[in-house]
PDB file of C-alpha atoms in Angstrom:
ATOM      1  CA  UNK T   1     128.970  50.173 116.375  1.00  0.00           C
ATOM      2  CA  UNK T   2     129.052  46.417 116.151  1.00  0.00           C
ATOM      3  CA  UNK T   3     126.628  44.280 114.170  1.00  0.00           C
ATOM      4  CA  UNK T   4     125.090  43.132 117.439  1.00  0.00           C
ATOM      5  CA  UNK T   5     124.537  46.705 118.633  1.00  0.00           C
ATOM      6  CA  UNK T   6     123.078  47.558 115.238  1.00  0.00           C
ATOM      7  CA  UNK T   7     120.624  44.664 115.466  1.00  0.00           C
ATOM      8  CA  UNK T   8     119.654  45.625 119.006  1.00  0.00           C
ATOM      9  CA  UNK T   9     118.892  49.219 117.981  1.00  0.00           C
ATOM     10  CA  UNK T  10     116.777  48.053 115.051  1.00  0.00           C
ATOM     11  CA  UNK T  11     114.908  45.705 117.377  1.00  0.00           C
ATOM     12  CA  UNK T  12     114.279  48.586 119.775  1.00  0.00           C
ATOM     13  CA  UNK T  13     112.867  50.626 116.893  1.00  0.00           C
ATOM     14  CA  UNK T  14     110.568  47.801 115.760  1.00  0.00           C
ATOM     15  CA  UNK T  15     109.394  47.275 119.344  1.00  0.00           C
ATOM     16  CA  UNK T  16     108.683  50.996 119.659  1.00  0.00           C
ATOM     17  CA  UNK T  17     106.527  50.865 116.508  1.00  0.00           C
ATOM     18  CA  UNK T  18     104.481  48.013 117.948  1.00  0.00           C
ATOM     19  CA  UNK T  19     104.116  49.955 121.185  1.00  0.00           C
ATOM     20  CA  UNK T  20     102.603  52.877 119.296  1.00  0.00           C
ATOM     21  CA  UNK T  21     100.103  50.541 117.613  1.00  0.00           C
ATOM     22  CA  UNK T  22      99.023  49.315 121.047  1.00  0.00           C
ATOM     23  CA  UNK T  23      98.970  52.777 122.632  1.00  0.00           C
ATOM     24  CA  UNK T  24      96.944  54.359 119.818  1.00  0.00           C
ATOM     25  CA  UNK T  25      94.576  51.403 119.304  1.00  0.00           C
ATOM     26  CA  UNK T  26      91.705  53.381 120.848  1.00  0.00           C
ATOM     27  CA  UNK T  27      91.526  55.515 117.719  1.00  0.00           C
ATOM     28  CA  UNK T  28      89.182  53.966 115.183  1.00  0.00           C
ATOM     29  CA  UNK T  29      88.949  54.525 111.456  1.00  0.00           C
ATOM     30  CA  UNK T  30      87.990  58.212 111.099  1.00  0.00           C
ATOM     31  CA  UNK T  31      84.713  59.296 109.599  1.00  0.00           C
ATOM     32  CA  UNK T  32      84.518  60.895 106.189  1.00  0.00           C
ATOM     33  CA  UNK T  33      85.283  63.502 105.084  1.00  0.00           C
ATOM     34  CA  UNK T  34      88.918  63.480 106.112  1.00  0.00           C
ATOM     35  CA  UNK T  35      90.746  66.755 106.723  1.00  0.00           C
ATOM     36  CA  UNK T  36      92.223  66.786 103.229  1.00  0.00           C
ATOM     37  CA  UNK T  37      91.624  68.814 100.095  1.00  0.00           C
ATOM     38  CA  UNK T  38      90.135  66.612  97.381  1.00  0.00           C
ATOM     39  CA  UNK T  39      89.843  69.498  94.935  1.00  0.00           C
ATOM     40  CA  UNK T  40      93.538  69.831  94.114  1.00  0.00           C
ATOM     41  CA  UNK T  41      95.613  67.873  96.677  1.00  0.00           C
ATOM     42  CA  UNK T  42      94.277  64.371  97.282  1.00  0.00           C
ATOM     43  CA  UNK T  43      92.380  62.367  94.635  1.00  0.00           C
ATOM     44  CA  UNK T  44      88.991  61.272  95.916  1.00  0.00           C
ATOM     45  CA  UNK T  45      89.934  57.630  95.367  1.00  0.00           C
ATOM     46  CA  UNK T  46      92.978  58.036  97.644  1.00  0.00           C
ATOM     47  CA  UNK T  47      90.856  59.739 100.290  1.00  0.00           C
ATOM     48  CA  UNK T  48      88.437  56.828 100.086  1.00  0.00           C
ATOM     49  CA  UNK T  49      91.263  54.319 100.463  1.00  0.00           C
ATOM     50  CA  UNK T  50      92.632  56.228 103.473  1.00  0.00           C
ATOM     51  CA  UNK T  51      89.223  55.774 105.049  1.00  0.00           C
ATOM     52  CA  UNK T  52      88.432  52.213 103.985  1.00  0.00           C
ATOM     53  CA  UNK T  53      91.685  50.268 103.740  1.00  0.00           C
ATOM     54  CA  UNK T  54      93.174  48.513 106.814  1.00  0.00           C
ATOM     55  CA  UNK T  55      95.721  50.776 108.471  1.00  0.00           C
ATOM     56  CA  UNK T  56      98.727  48.529 107.810  1.00  0.00           C
ATOM     57  CA  UNK T  57      97.784  48.299 104.138  1.00  0.00           C
ATOM     58  CA  UNK T  58      98.199  52.046 103.624  1.00  0.00           C
ATOM     59  CA  UNK T  59     101.311  52.802 101.587  1.00  0.00           C
ATOM     60  CA  UNK T  60     103.850  55.589 101.768  1.00  0.00           C
ATOM     61  CA  UNK T  61     102.022  57.191  98.838  1.00  0.00           C
ATOM     62  CA  UNK T  62      98.782  57.309 100.865  1.00  0.00           C
ATOM     63  CA  UNK T  63     100.469  58.906 103.858  1.00  0.00           C
ATOM     64  CA  UNK T  64     102.437  61.302 101.649  1.00  0.00           C
ATOM     65  CA  UNK T  65      99.200  62.538 100.078  1.00  0.00           C
ATOM     66  CA  UNK T  66      97.552  62.775 103.488  1.00  0.00           C
ATOM     67  CA  UNK T  67     100.391  64.732 105.065  1.00  0.00           C
ATOM     68  CA  UNK T  68     101.031  67.025 102.115  1.00  0.00           C
ATOM     69  CA  UNK T  69      97.414  68.025 101.588  1.00  0.00           C
ATOM     70  CA  UNK T  70      96.043  71.438 102.479  1.00  0.00           C
ATOM     71  CA  UNK T  71      94.575  71.015 105.950  1.00  0.00           C
ATOM     72  CA  UNK T  72      93.179  72.798 108.975  1.00  0.00           C
ATOM     73  CA  UNK T  73      95.625  74.699 111.145  1.00  0.00           C
ATOM     74  CA  UNK T  74      94.345  72.852 114.220  1.00  0.00           C
ATOM     75  CA  UNK T  75      94.194  69.112 113.681  1.00  0.00           C
ATOM     76  CA  UNK T  76      91.626  66.638 114.977  1.00  0.00           C
ATOM     77  CA  UNK T  77      93.433  64.117 117.230  1.00  0.00           C
ATOM     78  CA  UNK T  78      90.670  61.546 116.678  1.00  0.00           C
ATOM     79  CA  UNK T  79      91.641  61.481 112.992  1.00  0.00           C
ATOM     80  CA  UNK T  80      95.408  61.981 113.257  1.00  0.00           C
ATOM     81  CA  UNK T  81      95.775  59.518 116.137  1.00  0.00           C
ATOM     82  CA  UNK T  82      94.449  56.731 113.937  1.00  0.00           C
ATOM     83  CA  UNK T  83      97.203  57.279 111.355  1.00  0.00           C
ATOM     84  CA  UNK T  84     100.085  57.900 113.805  1.00  0.00           C
ATOM     85  CA  UNK T  85     101.283  54.272 114.155  1.00  0.00           C
ATOM     86  CA  UNK T  86     101.435  53.750 110.399  1.00  0.00           C
ATOM     87  CA  UNK T  87     103.256  57.062 109.925  1.00  0.00           C
ATOM     88  CA  UNK T  88     105.901  55.993 112.424  1.00  0.00           C
ATOM     89  CA  UNK T  89     106.140  52.493 110.984  1.00  0.00           C
ATOM     90  CA  UNK T  90     106.881  53.888 107.536  1.00  0.00           C
ATOM     91  CA  UNK T  91     109.437  56.320 108.964  1.00  0.00           C
ATOM     92  CA  UNK T  92     111.119  53.397 110.718  1.00  0.00           C
ATOM     93  CA  UNK T  93     111.430  51.680 107.344  1.00  0.00           C
ATOM     94  CA  UNK T  94     113.233  54.671 105.875  1.00  0.00           C
ATOM     95  CA  UNK T  95     110.223  55.833 103.837  1.00  0.00           C
ATOM     96  CA  UNK T  96     109.682  59.482 102.928  1.00  0.00           C
ATOM     97  CA  UNK T  97     106.172  60.354 104.050  1.00  0.00           C
ATOM     98  CA  UNK T  98     106.665  64.071 103.259  1.00  0.00           C
ATOM     99  CA  UNK T  99     108.830  65.988 100.847  1.00  0.00           C
ATOM    100  CA  UNK T 100     110.978  67.025 103.814  1.00  0.00           C
ATOM    101  CA  UNK T 101     111.725  65.066 106.971  1.00  0.00           C
ATOM    102  CA  UNK T 102     111.452  68.250 109.027  1.00  0.00           C
ATOM    103  CA  UNK T 103     107.678  68.431 108.492  1.00  0.00           C
ATOM    104  CA  UNK T 104     106.917  64.698 108.411  1.00  0.00           C
ATOM    105  CA  UNK T 105     104.972  64.827 111.692  1.00  0.00           C
ATOM    106  CA  UNK T 106     103.345  68.252 111.445  1.00  0.00           C
ATOM    107  CA  UNK T 107      99.865  66.681 111.509  1.00  0.00           C
ATOM    108  CA  UNK T 108     100.693  65.448 115.017  1.00  0.00           C
ATOM    109  CA  UNK T 109     102.088  68.823 115.992  1.00  0.00           C
ATOM    110  CA  UNK T 110      98.878  70.477 114.830  1.00  0.00           C
ATOM    111  CA  UNK T 111      96.815  68.598 117.411  1.00  0.00           C
ATOM    112  CA  UNK T 112      95.900  70.613 120.543  1.00  0.00           C
ATOM    113  CA  UNK T 113      98.147  70.252 123.608  1.00  0.00           C
ATOM    114  CA  UNK T 114      97.068  67.360 125.792  1.00  0.00           C
ATOM    115  CA  UNK T 115      95.679  65.327 122.892  1.00  0.00           C
ATOM    116  CA  UNK T 116      97.669  62.214 123.848  1.00  0.00           C
ATOM    117  CA  UNK T 117      97.476  60.190 127.033  1.00  0.00           C
ATOM    118  CA  UNK T 118     100.502  59.536 129.222  1.00  0.00           C
ATOM    119  CA  UNK T 119     100.762  56.054 127.682  1.00  0.00           C
ATOM    120  CA  UNK T 120     100.650  57.477 124.174  1.00  0.00           C
ATOM    121  CA  UNK T 121     103.232  60.144 124.987  1.00  0.00           C
ATOM    122  CA  UNK T 122     105.503  57.454 126.430  1.00  0.00           C
ATOM    123  CA  UNK T 123     105.182  55.372 123.257  1.00  0.00           C
ATOM    124  CA  UNK T 124     105.982  58.397 121.085  1.00  0.00           C
ATOM    125  CA  UNK T 125     109.065  59.226 123.137  1.00  0.00           C
ATOM    126  CA  UNK T 126     110.238  55.609 123.011  1.00  0.00           C
ATOM    127  CA  UNK T 127     109.950  55.669 119.216  1.00  0.00           C
ATOM    128  CA  UNK T 128     111.740  59.029 119.000  1.00  0.00           C
ATOM    129  CA  UNK T 129     114.540  57.780 121.236  1.00  0.00           C
ATOM    130  CA  UNK T 130     115.095  54.616 119.186  1.00  0.00           C
ATOM    131  CA  UNK T 131     114.929  56.494 115.879  1.00  0.00           C
ATOM    132  CA  UNK T 132     117.315  59.204 117.099  1.00  0.00           C
ATOM    133  CA  UNK T 133     119.742  56.642 118.480  1.00  0.00           C
ATOM    134  CA  UNK T 134     120.141  55.349 114.925  1.00  0.00           C
ATOM    135  CA  UNK T 135     120.318  58.833 113.392  1.00  0.00           C
ATOM    136  CA  UNK T 136     123.282  59.908 115.541  1.00  0.00           C
ATOM    137  CA  UNK T 137     125.107  56.755 114.521  1.00  0.00           C
ATOM    138  CA  UNK T 138     125.008  57.736 110.869  1.00  0.00           C
ATOM    139  CA  UNK T 139     121.730  56.611 109.364  1.00  0.00           C
ATOM    140  CA  UNK T 140     122.311  52.908 109.753  1.00  0.00           C
ATOM    141  CA  UNK T 141     121.229  50.642 106.883  1.00  0.00           C
ATOM    142  CA  UNK T 142     118.518  48.150 107.810  1.00  0.00           C
ATOM    143  CA  UNK T 143     118.578  44.501 106.647  1.00  0.00           C
ATOM    144  CA  UNK T 144     116.476  45.337 103.589  1.00  0.00           C
ATOM    145  CA  UNK T 145     118.920  47.950 102.356  1.00  0.00           C
ATOM    146  CA  UNK T 146     117.063  51.079 103.406  1.00  0.00           C
ATOM    147  CA  UNK T 147     118.814  53.960 105.132  1.00  0.00           C
ATOM    148  CA  UNK T 148     117.290  55.980 107.932  1.00  0.00           C
ATOM    149  CA  UNK T 149     117.860  59.772 107.824  1.00  0.00           C
ATOM    150  CA  UNK T 150     121.278  60.759 109.148  1.00  0.00           C
ATOM    151  CA  UNK T 151     120.848  64.472 109.922  1.00  0.00           C
ATOM    152  CA  UNK T 152     120.300  64.554 113.703  1.00  0.00           C
ATOM    153  CA  UNK T 153     119.286  68.206 113.796  1.00  0.00           C
ATOM    154  CA  UNK T 154     116.596  67.672 111.168  1.00  0.00           C
ATOM    155  CA  UNK T 155     115.389  64.580 113.021  1.00  0.00           C
ATOM    156  CA  UNK T 156     115.111  66.712 116.162  1.00  0.00           C
ATOM    157  CA  UNK T 157     113.196  69.319 114.176  1.00  0.00           C
ATOM    158  CA  UNK T 158     110.795  66.636 112.946  1.00  0.00           C
ATOM    159  CA  UNK T 159     110.064  65.358 116.436  1.00  0.00           C
ATOM    160  CA  UNK T 160     109.713  68.857 117.850  1.00  0.00           C
ATOM    161  CA  UNK T 161     107.289  69.635 115.029  1.00  0.00           C
ATOM    162  CA  UNK T 162     105.318  66.550 116.073  1.00  0.00           C
ATOM    163  CA  UNK T 163     105.038  67.805 119.645  1.00  0.00           C
ATOM    164  CA  UNK T 164     107.587  65.335 121.074  1.00  0.00           C
ATOM    165  CA  UNK T 165     110.076  66.599 123.667  1.00  0.00           C
ATOM    166  CA  UNK T 166     113.635  66.687 122.349  1.00  0.00           C
ATOM    167  CA  UNK T 167     115.533  67.140 125.621  1.00  0.00           C
ATOM    168  CA  UNK T 168     115.757  63.364 126.278  1.00  0.00           C
ATOM    169  CA  UNK T 169     117.155  62.936 122.761  1.00  0.00           C
ATOM    170  CA  UNK T 170     119.773  65.633 123.286  1.00  0.00           C
ATOM    171  CA  UNK T 171     120.710  64.013 126.600  1.00  0.00           C
ATOM    172  CA  UNK T 172     121.279  60.702 124.823  1.00  0.00           C
ATOM    173  CA  UNK T 173     123.499  62.367 122.210  1.00  0.00           C
ATOM    174  CA  UNK T 174     125.547  63.872 125.002  1.00  0.00           C
ATOM    175  CA  UNK T 175     125.932  60.540 126.799  1.00  0.00           C
ATOM    176  CA  UNK T 176     126.564  58.361 123.734  1.00  0.00           C
ATOM    177  CA  UNK T 177     130.129  57.073 123.477  1.00  0.00           C
ATOM    178  CA  UNK T 178     129.832  55.693 119.944  1.00  0.00           C
ATOM    179  CA  UNK T 179     132.431  57.598 117.876  1.00  0.00           C
ATOM    180  CA  UNK T 180     129.941  57.878 115.005  1.00  0.00           C
ATOM    181  CA  UNK T 181     127.750  60.045 117.220  1.00  0.00           C
ATOM    182  CA  UNK T 182     130.709  62.416 117.468  1.00  0.00           C
ATOM    183  CA  UNK T 183     131.190  62.284 113.705  1.00  0.00           C
ATOM    184  CA  UNK T 184     127.559  63.299 113.323  1.00  0.00           C
ATOM    185  CA  UNK T 185     127.973  66.153 115.798  1.00  0.00           C
ATOM    186  CA  UNK T 186     130.976  67.485 113.887  1.00  0.00           C
ATOM    187  CA  UNK T 187     129.299  67.241 110.488  1.00  0.00           C
ATOM    188  CA  UNK T 188     125.986  68.777 111.501  1.00  0.00           C
ATOM    189  CA  UNK T 189     127.265  71.517 113.769  1.00  0.00           C
ATOM    190  CA  UNK T 190     130.038  72.523 111.357  1.00  0.00           C
ATOM    191  CA  UNK T 191     127.571  73.233 108.555  1.00  0.00           C
ATOM    192  CA  UNK T 192     124.328  74.025 110.348  1.00  0.00           C
ATOM    193  CA  UNK T 193     125.181  75.817 113.579  1.00  0.00           C
ATOM    194  CA  UNK T 194     128.594  77.286 114.286  1.00  0.00           C
ATOM    195  CA  UNK T 195     128.684  79.734 111.380  1.00  0.00           C
ATOM    196  CA  UNK T 196     125.970  81.901 112.967  1.00  0.00           C
ATOM    197  CA  UNK T 197     125.522  80.154 116.331  1.00  0.00           C
ATOM    198  CA  UNK T 198     122.000  79.377 115.193  1.00  0.00           C
ATOM    199  CA  UNK T 199     120.466  76.317 113.545  1.00  0.00           C
ATOM    200  CA  UNK T 200     120.100  76.922 109.822  1.00  0.00           C
ATOM    201  CA  UNK T 201     117.201  75.118 108.169  1.00  0.00           C
ATOM    202  CA  UNK T 202     114.427  76.732 106.093  1.00  0.00           C
ATOM    203  CA  UNK T 203     111.792  74.790 108.016  1.00  0.00           C
ATOM    204  CA  UNK T 204     113.142  76.136 111.313  1.00  0.00           C
ATOM    205  CA  UNK T 205     113.016  79.798 110.291  1.00  0.00           C
ATOM    206  CA  UNK T 206     109.703  80.331 112.085  1.00  0.00           C
ATOM    207  CA  UNK T 207     110.476  77.901 114.931  1.00  0.00           C
ATOM    208  CA  UNK T 208     112.176  80.299 117.304  1.00  0.00           C
ATOM    209  CA  UNK T 209     111.558  78.218 120.415  1.00  0.00           C
ATOM    210  CA  UNK T 210     113.138  75.155 118.815  1.00  0.00           C
ATOM    211  CA  UNK T 211     116.167  77.106 117.592  1.00  0.00           C
ATOM    212  CA  UNK T 212     116.609  78.633 121.035  1.00  0.00           C
ATOM    213  CA  UNK T 213     116.514  75.184 122.628  1.00  0.00           C
ATOM    214  CA  UNK T 214     119.204  73.968 120.243  1.00  0.00           C
ATOM    215  CA  UNK T 215     121.276  77.112 120.763  1.00  0.00           C
ATOM    216  CA  UNK T 216     121.155  76.833 124.558  1.00  0.00           C
ATOM    217  CA  UNK T 217     122.140  73.163 124.406  1.00  0.00           C
ATOM    218  CA  UNK T 218     124.979  73.739 121.963  1.00  0.00           C
ATOM    219  CA  UNK T 219     126.419  76.669 123.918  1.00  0.00           C
ATOM    220  CA  UNK T 220     125.953  75.132 127.354  1.00  0.00           C
ATOM    221  CA  UNK T 221     129.245  74.610 129.186  1.00  0.00           C
ATOM    222  CA  UNK T 222     128.502  70.949 129.915  1.00  0.00           C
ATOM    223  CA  UNK T 223     127.745  70.258 126.238  1.00  0.00           C
ATOM    224  CA  UNK T 224     130.944  71.975 125.145  1.00  0.00           C
ATOM    225  CA  UNK T 225     132.990  70.132 127.738  1.00  0.00           C
ATOM    226  CA  UNK T 226     131.495  66.730 126.924  1.00  0.00           C
ATOM    227  CA  UNK T 227     131.970  67.025 123.151  1.00  0.00           C
ATOM    228  CA  UNK T 228     135.479  68.386 123.628  1.00  0.00           C
ATOM    229  CA  UNK T 229     136.239  65.167 125.509  1.00  0.00           C
ATOM    230  CA  UNK T 230     134.618  63.121 122.740  1.00  0.00           C
ATOM    231  CA  UNK T 231     136.676  64.876 120.056  1.00  0.00           C
ATOM    232  CA  UNK T 232     139.821  63.896 121.946  1.00  0.00           C
ATOM    233  CA  UNK T 233     138.771  60.292 122.564  1.00  0.00           C
ATOM    234  CA  UNK T 234     141.219  57.778 121.025  1.00  0.00           C
ATOM    235  CA  UNK T 235     138.483  55.762 119.266  1.00  0.00           C
ATOM    236  CA  UNK T 236     137.207  58.921 117.575  1.00  0.00           C
ATOM    237  CA  UNK T 237     140.657  60.199 116.598  1.00  0.00           C
ATOM    238  CA  UNK T 238     141.415  56.786 115.106  1.00  0.00           C
ATOM    239  CA  UNK T 239     138.602  57.084 112.562  1.00  0.00           C
ATOM    240  CA  UNK T 240     139.024  60.763 111.651  1.00  0.00           C
ATOM    241  CA  UNK T 241     141.343  59.999 108.678  1.00  0.00           C
ATOM    242  CA  UNK T 242     138.803  57.505 107.311  1.00  0.00           C
ATOM    243  CA  UNK T 243     135.764  59.791 107.390  1.00  0.00           C
ATOM    244  CA  UNK T 244     134.868  61.614 104.187  1.00  0.00           C
ATOM    245  CA  UNK T 245     134.473  65.350 104.205  1.00  0.00           C
ATOM    246  CA  UNK T 246     133.018  67.081 101.178  1.00  0.00           C
ATOM    247  CA  UNK T 247     134.372  68.510  97.949  1.00  0.00           C
ATOM    248  CA  UNK T 248     135.745  71.609  99.687  1.00  0.00           C
ATOM    249  CA  UNK T 249     136.513  70.689 103.307  1.00  0.00           C
ATOM    250  CA  UNK T 250     138.142  67.581 104.707  1.00  0.00           C
ATOM    251  CA  UNK T 251     136.603  65.976 107.751  1.00  0.00           C
ATOM    252  CA  UNK T 252     139.799  66.629 109.720  1.00  0.00           C
ATOM    253  CA  UNK T 253     139.404  70.340 108.970  1.00  0.00           C
ATOM    254  CA  UNK T 254     135.800  70.197 110.187  1.00  0.00           C
ATOM    255  CA  UNK T 255     137.003  68.600 113.420  1.00  0.00           C
ATOM    256  CA  UNK T 256     139.569  71.356 113.955  1.00  0.00           C
ATOM    257  CA  UNK T 257     136.963  74.063 113.365  1.00  0.00           C
ATOM    258  CA  UNK T 258     134.388  72.531 115.691  1.00  0.00           C
ATOM    259  CA  UNK T 259     137.031  71.973 118.358  1.00  0.00           C
ATOM    260  CA  UNK T 260     137.964  75.668 118.254  1.00  0.00           C
ATOM    261  CA  UNK T 261     134.319  76.670 118.749  1.00  0.00           C
ATOM    262  CA  UNK T 262     133.919  74.279 121.659  1.00  0.00           C
ATOM    263  CA  UNK T 263     136.924  75.530 123.624  1.00  0.00           C
ATOM    264  CA  UNK T 264     136.389  79.278 123.119  1.00  0.00           C
TER     265      UNK T 264
END
């Protein structure tokens, strides 16, 4: 990926954040009490700040406390919708708003089906698409030195957990010709899928529908055929010797193993 392409993707991500602010502007500052536990999870002062401070002033620490708190199983979209744009803005900056990326948007996923308008759903998908486009290119560093998460499967799990459709994201991965997207496919599938033909992540253990969606996509003939072509592409083969593996397996060995699974 060139510097120009990098800048364009970052601009798309920033534009998607602004689109979510516009789409979710109907949600006003939620009434107290918030759906948080102030007994042992969220200090009362933080809960007060979540309620009183301007949305853009809320820090990653505020949103971390909010997301990590004990909460109702079914979320109130009038409350969650207010915080959504700031959550996404912080994610776009490479911030960790939960202790695991996989559950970063579970407040959104806890809202009842149909909570978001068509415009809001479109804004969410645009953000997810821009964010995922960067993830499959290796967690590109932004101009301020921050790195976005570079595990595409976990990013997919996060968006699925937030109630955002992942099929458009998988379609983009399939279509993407950037050799780094193939590097990411090799790395992630080698460790997290092919061993058992099932996505391995502790936060996906009870997400059978998500794992089935990934399994069907990975084993689909068109997916296998497309990534086989990408593994044989000259621009990918040219960078294989330069890509780091890990302490036990070289990247070239990973490529060979994934190739064998794809052509079986």
